[in-house]
DNA sequence: AGCACA
């Protein structure tokens, strides 16, 4: 409507300043720093102007978009790595290169490096993988809540069960076993690798580090049934 | 070393 007059080009800096100071609308946004939400407006404003401003804005937006997309993709990989979209489960090297995790430097933000999922996406699952982890090396006095805190952040975490056992031979200390259910074996594997050797006691370097395996008998509880079926 | 729940 009234935008016409400066859409046609008499809004050029020198012209408008010289002859029509009055008709410059107050609401007219300066194009060098936008208060307009979402740069789309600019593109509509001066399709022909110098192209400079518009182009600049567009390019910026694009690169931001791209970066954000990449960010999202990364997130997905990290969070769901080895998740539902599993690689071909062809048991190859069944080893557990714990050191890889440290080399990957996954999330070593503040000491307690827990690489949620880690970059192990290419590693095939070991043939004995199950969705339940068998965990030992827990201190005898640890609580269920405490252990849950360690496992809960991992993708696919479902449930945790603590079991107290007595030592086999006389004189041995009682110990605590733990079974952790995940939604699928791949997610269990991710947690296994990430927490293998985890220092339960950050201070006591020797005695309390976790040893994780896949449970021998995953059992009915973790049979991979849908989450809602009680 | 050691593997429970249904």
CSV table of C-alpha atoms (C1' of nucleotides) in Angstrom, one decimal:
chain,number,residue,atom,x,y,z
A,1,UNK,CA,0.0,0.0,0.0
A,2,UNK,CA,1.9,3.0,1.2
A,3,UNK,CA,5.1,1.2,1.0
A,4,UNK,CA,5.1,1.9,-2.7
A,5,UNK,CA,6.9,5.2,-2.6
A,6,UNK,CA,10.1,3.8,-1.2
A,7,UNK,CA,9.8,0.5,-2.8
A,8,UNK,CA,10.4,2.3,-6.1
A,9,UNK,CA,13.7,3.7,-5.2
A,10,UNK,CA,13.1,7.2,-4.0
A,11,UNK,CA,14.1,5.9,-0.7
A,12,UNK,CA,17.7,6.0,-1.7
A,13,UNK,CA,19.7,7.6,1.1
A,14,UNK,CA,20.6,10.9,-0.5
A,15,UNK,CA,17.3,11.4,-2.2
A,16,UNK,CA,15.0,10.8,0.7
A,17,UNK,CA,17.2,12.8,3.1
A,18,UNK,CA,17.3,15.8,0.8
A,19,UNK,CA,13.8,16.3,-0.4
A,20,UNK,CA,11.4,14.3,1.7
A,21,UNK,CA,12.3,14.3,5.4
A,22,UNK,CA,8.7,14.5,6.3
A,23,UNK,CA,7.4,11.5,4.5
A,24,UNK,CA,9.9,9.1,6.1
A,25,UNK,CA,7.7,7.0,8.3
A,26,UNK,CA,8.7,6.6,11.8
A,27,UNK,CA,8.1,2.9,11.8
A,28,UNK,CA,10.6,2.4,9.1
A,29,UNK,CA,13.1,-0.1,10.3
A,30,UNK,CA,16.8,0.5,9.8
A,31,UNK,CA,18.1,-2.3,7.7
A,32,UNK,CA,21.4,-2.4,9.4
A,33,UNK,CA,20.3,-3.9,12.6
A,34,UNK,CA,17.0,-5.5,12.7
A,35,UNK,CA,14.4,-5.3,15.4
A,36,UNK,CA,12.3,-7.4,13.1
A,37,UNK,CA,11.9,-10.9,14.3
A,38,UNK,CA,12.9,-13.4,11.7
A,39,UNK,CA,14.9,-11.9,8.8
A,40,UNK,CA,12.3,-12.9,6.2
A,41,UNK,CA,11.0,-9.4,6.2
A,42,UNK,CA,14.2,-8.0,4.8
A,43,UNK,CA,14.1,-10.2,1.8
A,44,UNK,CA,10.7,-8.8,1.0
A,45,UNK,CA,11.7,-5.2,1.6
A,46,UNK,CA,14.5,-4.6,-0.8
A,47,UNK,CA,14.6,-7.3,-3.4
A,48,UNK,CA,16.6,-5.1,-5.7
A,49,UNK,CA,18.4,-2.9,-3.3
A,50,UNK,CA,22.0,-3.7,-3.2
A,51,UNK,CA,21.4,-7.3,-2.6
A,52,UNK,CA,24.1,-6.8,0.0
A,53,UNK,CA,22.0,-6.6,3.0
A,54,UNK,CA,19.6,-9.2,2.0
A,55,UNK,CA,22.2,-11.5,0.9
A,56,UNK,CA,24.1,-11.1,4.1
A,57,UNK,CA,21.1,-11.9,6.2
A,58,UNK,CA,20.2,-14.9,4.1
A,59,UNK,CA,23.6,-16.3,4.2
A,60,UNK,CA,23.7,-15.9,7.9
A,61,UNK,CA,20.4,-17.5,8.4
A,62,UNK,CA,21.4,-20.4,6.2
A,63,UNK,CA,24.6,-21.1,8.0
A,64,UNK,CA,22.8,-20.9,11.3
A,65,UNK,CA,20.2,-23.3,10.1
A,66,UNK,CA,22.9,-25.7,8.8
A,67,UNK,CA,24.7,-25.5,12.1
A,68,UNK,CA,21.6,-26.2,14.0
A,69,UNK,CA,20.7,-29.1,11.9
A,70,UNK,CA,24.2,-30.6,12.3
A,71,UNK,CA,23.8,-30.0,16.0
A,72,UNK,CA,20.5,-31.8,16.1
A,73,UNK,CA,21.9,-34.7,14.1
A,74,UNK,CA,24.9,-35.0,16.5
A,75,UNK,CA,22.6,-35.0,19.4
A,76,UNK,CA,20.6,-37.8,18.0
A,77,UNK,CA,23.7,-39.8,17.3
A,78,UNK,CA,24.9,-39.3,20.8
A,79,UNK,CA,21.7,-39.9,22.5
A,80,UNK,CA,20.4,-42.8,20.5
A,81,UNK,CA,23.7,-44.1,19.3
A,82,UNK,CA,23.4,-47.8,19.0
A,83,UNK,CA,19.7,-47.4,19.6
A,84,UNK,CA,16.7,-48.6,17.8
A,85,UNK,CA,18.4,-48.3,14.4
A,86,UNK,CA,20.9,-50.9,15.1
A,87,UNK,CA,23.7,-51.9,12.8
A,88,UNK,CA,23.8,-55.4,11.4
A,89,UNK,CA,24.2,-57.6,14.4
A,90,UNK,CA,27.0,-59.7,13.0
A,91,UNK,CA,29.2,-60.7,15.9
A,92,UNK,CA,32.7,-59.9,14.9
A,93,UNK,CA,35.2,-58.8,17.4
A,94,UNK,CA,33.5,-59.3,20.6
A,95,UNK,CA,36.1,-57.6,22.7
A,96,UNK,CA,35.4,-54.5,24.7
A,97,UNK,CA,37.9,-51.8,23.9
A,98,UNK,CA,37.4,-49.7,26.9
A,99,UNK,CA,40.2,-47.5,26.0
A,100,UNK,CA,38.5,-46.4,22.8
A,101,UNK,CA,36.1,-44.6,24.9
A,102,UNK,CA,38.8,-42.5,26.4
A,103,UNK,CA,40.3,-41.8,23.1
A,104,UNK,CA,37.0,-40.6,21.8
A,105,UNK,CA,37.0,-38.2,24.7
A,106,UNK,CA,33.3,-38.5,25.0
A,107,UNK,CA,32.0,-35.9,27.3
A,108,UNK,CA,34.9,-35.6,29.7
A,109,UNK,CA,33.4,-32.3,30.9
A,110,UNK,CA,34.0,-32.5,34.6
A,111,UNK,CA,35.9,-35.5,35.6
A,112,UNK,CA,33.1,-38.0,35.7
A,113,UNK,CA,33.4,-38.9,32.1
A,114,UNK,CA,30.3,-40.8,31.2
A,115,UNK,CA,30.1,-41.1,27.4
A,116,UNK,CA,26.5,-41.6,27.0
A,117,UNK,CA,26.4,-43.9,24.0
A,118,UNK,CA,29.9,-43.1,22.9
A,119,UNK,CA,31.0,-43.3,19.3
A,120,UNK,CA,30.8,-47.0,19.2
A,121,UNK,CA,28.1,-47.0,16.5
A,122,UNK,CA,30.3,-49.0,14.2
A,123,UNK,CA,31.1,-51.8,16.6
A,124,UNK,CA,28.9,-54.8,16.1
A,125,UNK,CA,27.3,-56.3,19.2
A,126,UNK,CA,28.9,-59.3,20.8
A,127,UNK,CA,27.0,-62.4,20.1
A,128,UNK,CA,26.0,-62.8,23.8
A,129,UNK,CA,24.5,-59.4,24.0
A,130,UNK,CA,21.3,-59.1,25.9
A,131,UNK,CA,19.2,-56.2,27.1
A,132,UNK,CA,20.1,-56.9,30.7
A,133,UNK,CA,23.4,-56.0,32.2
A,134,UNK,CA,24.9,-57.9,35.0
A,135,UNK,CA,26.9,-55.6,37.3
A,136,UNK,CA,29.3,-56.5,40.0
A,137,UNK,CA,31.9,-54.6,42.0
A,138,UNK,CA,29.3,-52.5,43.8
A,139,UNK,CA,30.1,-51.7,47.4
A,140,UNK,CA,28.0,-53.8,49.8
A,141,UNK,CA,26.3,-50.8,51.2
A,142,UNK,CA,25.1,-49.0,48.1
A,143,UNK,CA,21.5,-48.2,47.6
A,144,UNK,CA,19.2,-48.9,44.8
A,145,UNK,CA,18.7,-45.2,44.3
A,146,UNK,CA,22.4,-44.6,44.1
A,147,UNK,CA,23.0,-47.1,41.4
A,148,UNK,CA,20.0,-45.9,39.5
A,149,UNK,CA,21.7,-42.5,39.3
A,150,UNK,CA,24.5,-44.1,37.4
A,151,UNK,CA,22.4,-45.9,34.8
A,152,UNK,CA,19.4,-43.8,34.4
A,153,UNK,CA,20.9,-41.3,31.9
A,154,UNK,CA,21.6,-43.9,29.4
A,155,UNK,CA,19.3,-44.3,26.5
A,156,UNK,CA,16.9,-47.2,26.8
A,157,UNK,CA,17.2,-47.6,30.6
A,158,UNK,CA,14.3,-49.4,32.0
A,159,UNK,CA,14.8,-50.9,35.4
A,160,UNK,CA,17.4,-51.9,37.9
A,161,UNK,CA,17.5,-54.7,40.5
A,162,UNK,CA,19.9,-55.1,43.4
A,163,UNK,CA,20.7,-58.5,44.8
A,164,UNK,CA,22.6,-59.3,47.9
A,165,UNK,CA,24.6,-62.5,47.9
A,166,UNK,CA,26.9,-64.2,50.3
A,167,UNK,CA,30.4,-65.2,49.5
A,168,UNK,CA,30.9,-68.7,48.1
A,169,UNK,CA,33.6,-69.9,50.4
A,170,UNK,CA,33.8,-69.2,54.2
A,171,UNK,CA,35.3,-66.0,55.3
A,172,UNK,CA,34.4,-64.1,52.1
A,173,UNK,CA,32.5,-60.9,52.2
A,174,UNK,CA,28.9,-60.6,51.1
A,175,UNK,CA,28.6,-58.7,47.9
A,176,UNK,CA,26.0,-56.9,45.8
A,177,UNK,CA,24.9,-57.8,42.3
A,178,UNK,CA,22.9,-55.6,40.1
A,179,UNK,CA,20.8,-56.2,37.0
A,180,UNK,CA,20.0,-53.4,34.7
A,181,UNK,CA,17.4,-53.7,32.0
A,182,UNK,CA,17.5,-51.8,28.8
A,183,UNK,CA,15.1,-51.7,25.9
A,184,UNK,CA,17.4,-53.5,23.6
A,185,UNK,CA,20.8,-55.2,23.6
A,186,UNK,CA,22.4,-52.4,21.7
A,187,UNK,CA,21.6,-49.8,24.3
A,188,UNK,CA,22.7,-52.2,27.0
A,189,UNK,CA,26.0,-52.5,25.2
A,190,UNK,CA,26.5,-48.8,25.1
A,191,UNK,CA,26.1,-48.5,28.8
A,192,UNK,CA,28.3,-51.5,29.4
A,193,UNK,CA,31.2,-50.0,27.4
A,194,UNK,CA,30.7,-46.6,28.9
A,195,UNK,CA,30.7,-47.8,32.5
A,196,UNK,CA,33.2,-50.6,32.4
A,197,UNK,CA,35.7,-50.0,35.1
A,198,UNK,CA,33.7,-47.0,36.4
A,199,UNK,CA,35.0,-45.8,39.7
A,200,UNK,CA,32.0,-46.1,42.0
A,201,UNK,CA,34.1,-44.4,44.7
A,202,UNK,CA,35.9,-41.6,43.1
A,203,UNK,CA,38.3,-41.5,45.9
A,204,UNK,CA,39.0,-45.1,46.5
A,205,UNK,CA,40.8,-46.0,43.3
A,206,UNK,CA,41.4,-49.6,44.1
A,207,UNK,CA,38.4,-51.2,45.5
A,208,UNK,CA,35.3,-50.0,43.9
A,209,UNK,CA,35.2,-50.2,40.1
A,210,UNK,CA,32.3,-51.7,38.3
A,211,UNK,CA,32.5,-54.8,36.1
A,212,UNK,CA,29.7,-55.2,33.7
A,213,UNK,CA,28.7,-58.1,31.6
A,214,UNK,CA,25.6,-59.1,29.7
A,215,UNK,CA,23.3,-61.1,31.9
A,216,UNK,CA,23.2,-64.8,31.1
A,217,UNK,CA,19.5,-65.2,31.5
A,218,UNK,CA,17.8,-61.9,30.6
A,219,UNK,CA,14.6,-63.4,31.8
A,220,UNK,CA,11.0,-62.4,31.5
A,221,UNK,CA,11.4,-59.0,33.0
A,222,UNK,CA,13.6,-57.7,30.2
A,223,UNK,CA,12.3,-59.8,27.4
A,224,UNK,CA,12.0,-56.7,25.3
A,225,UNK,CA,8.3,-56.3,25.7
A,226,UNK,CA,6.8,-52.9,25.1
A,227,UNK,CA,7.0,-50.6,28.0
A,228,UNK,CA,3.4,-50.5,28.8
A,229,UNK,CA,2.7,-54.1,29.4
A,230,UNK,CA,2.7,-54.8,33.1
B,1,DA,C1',34.9,-65.9,41.4
B,2,DG,C1',30.0,-65.0,42.1
B,3,DC,C1',23.8,-64.1,37.7
B,4,DA,C1',17.8,-62.6,40.1
B,5,DC,C1',13.3,-61.4,38.9
B,6,DA,C1',9.0,-63.9,36.8
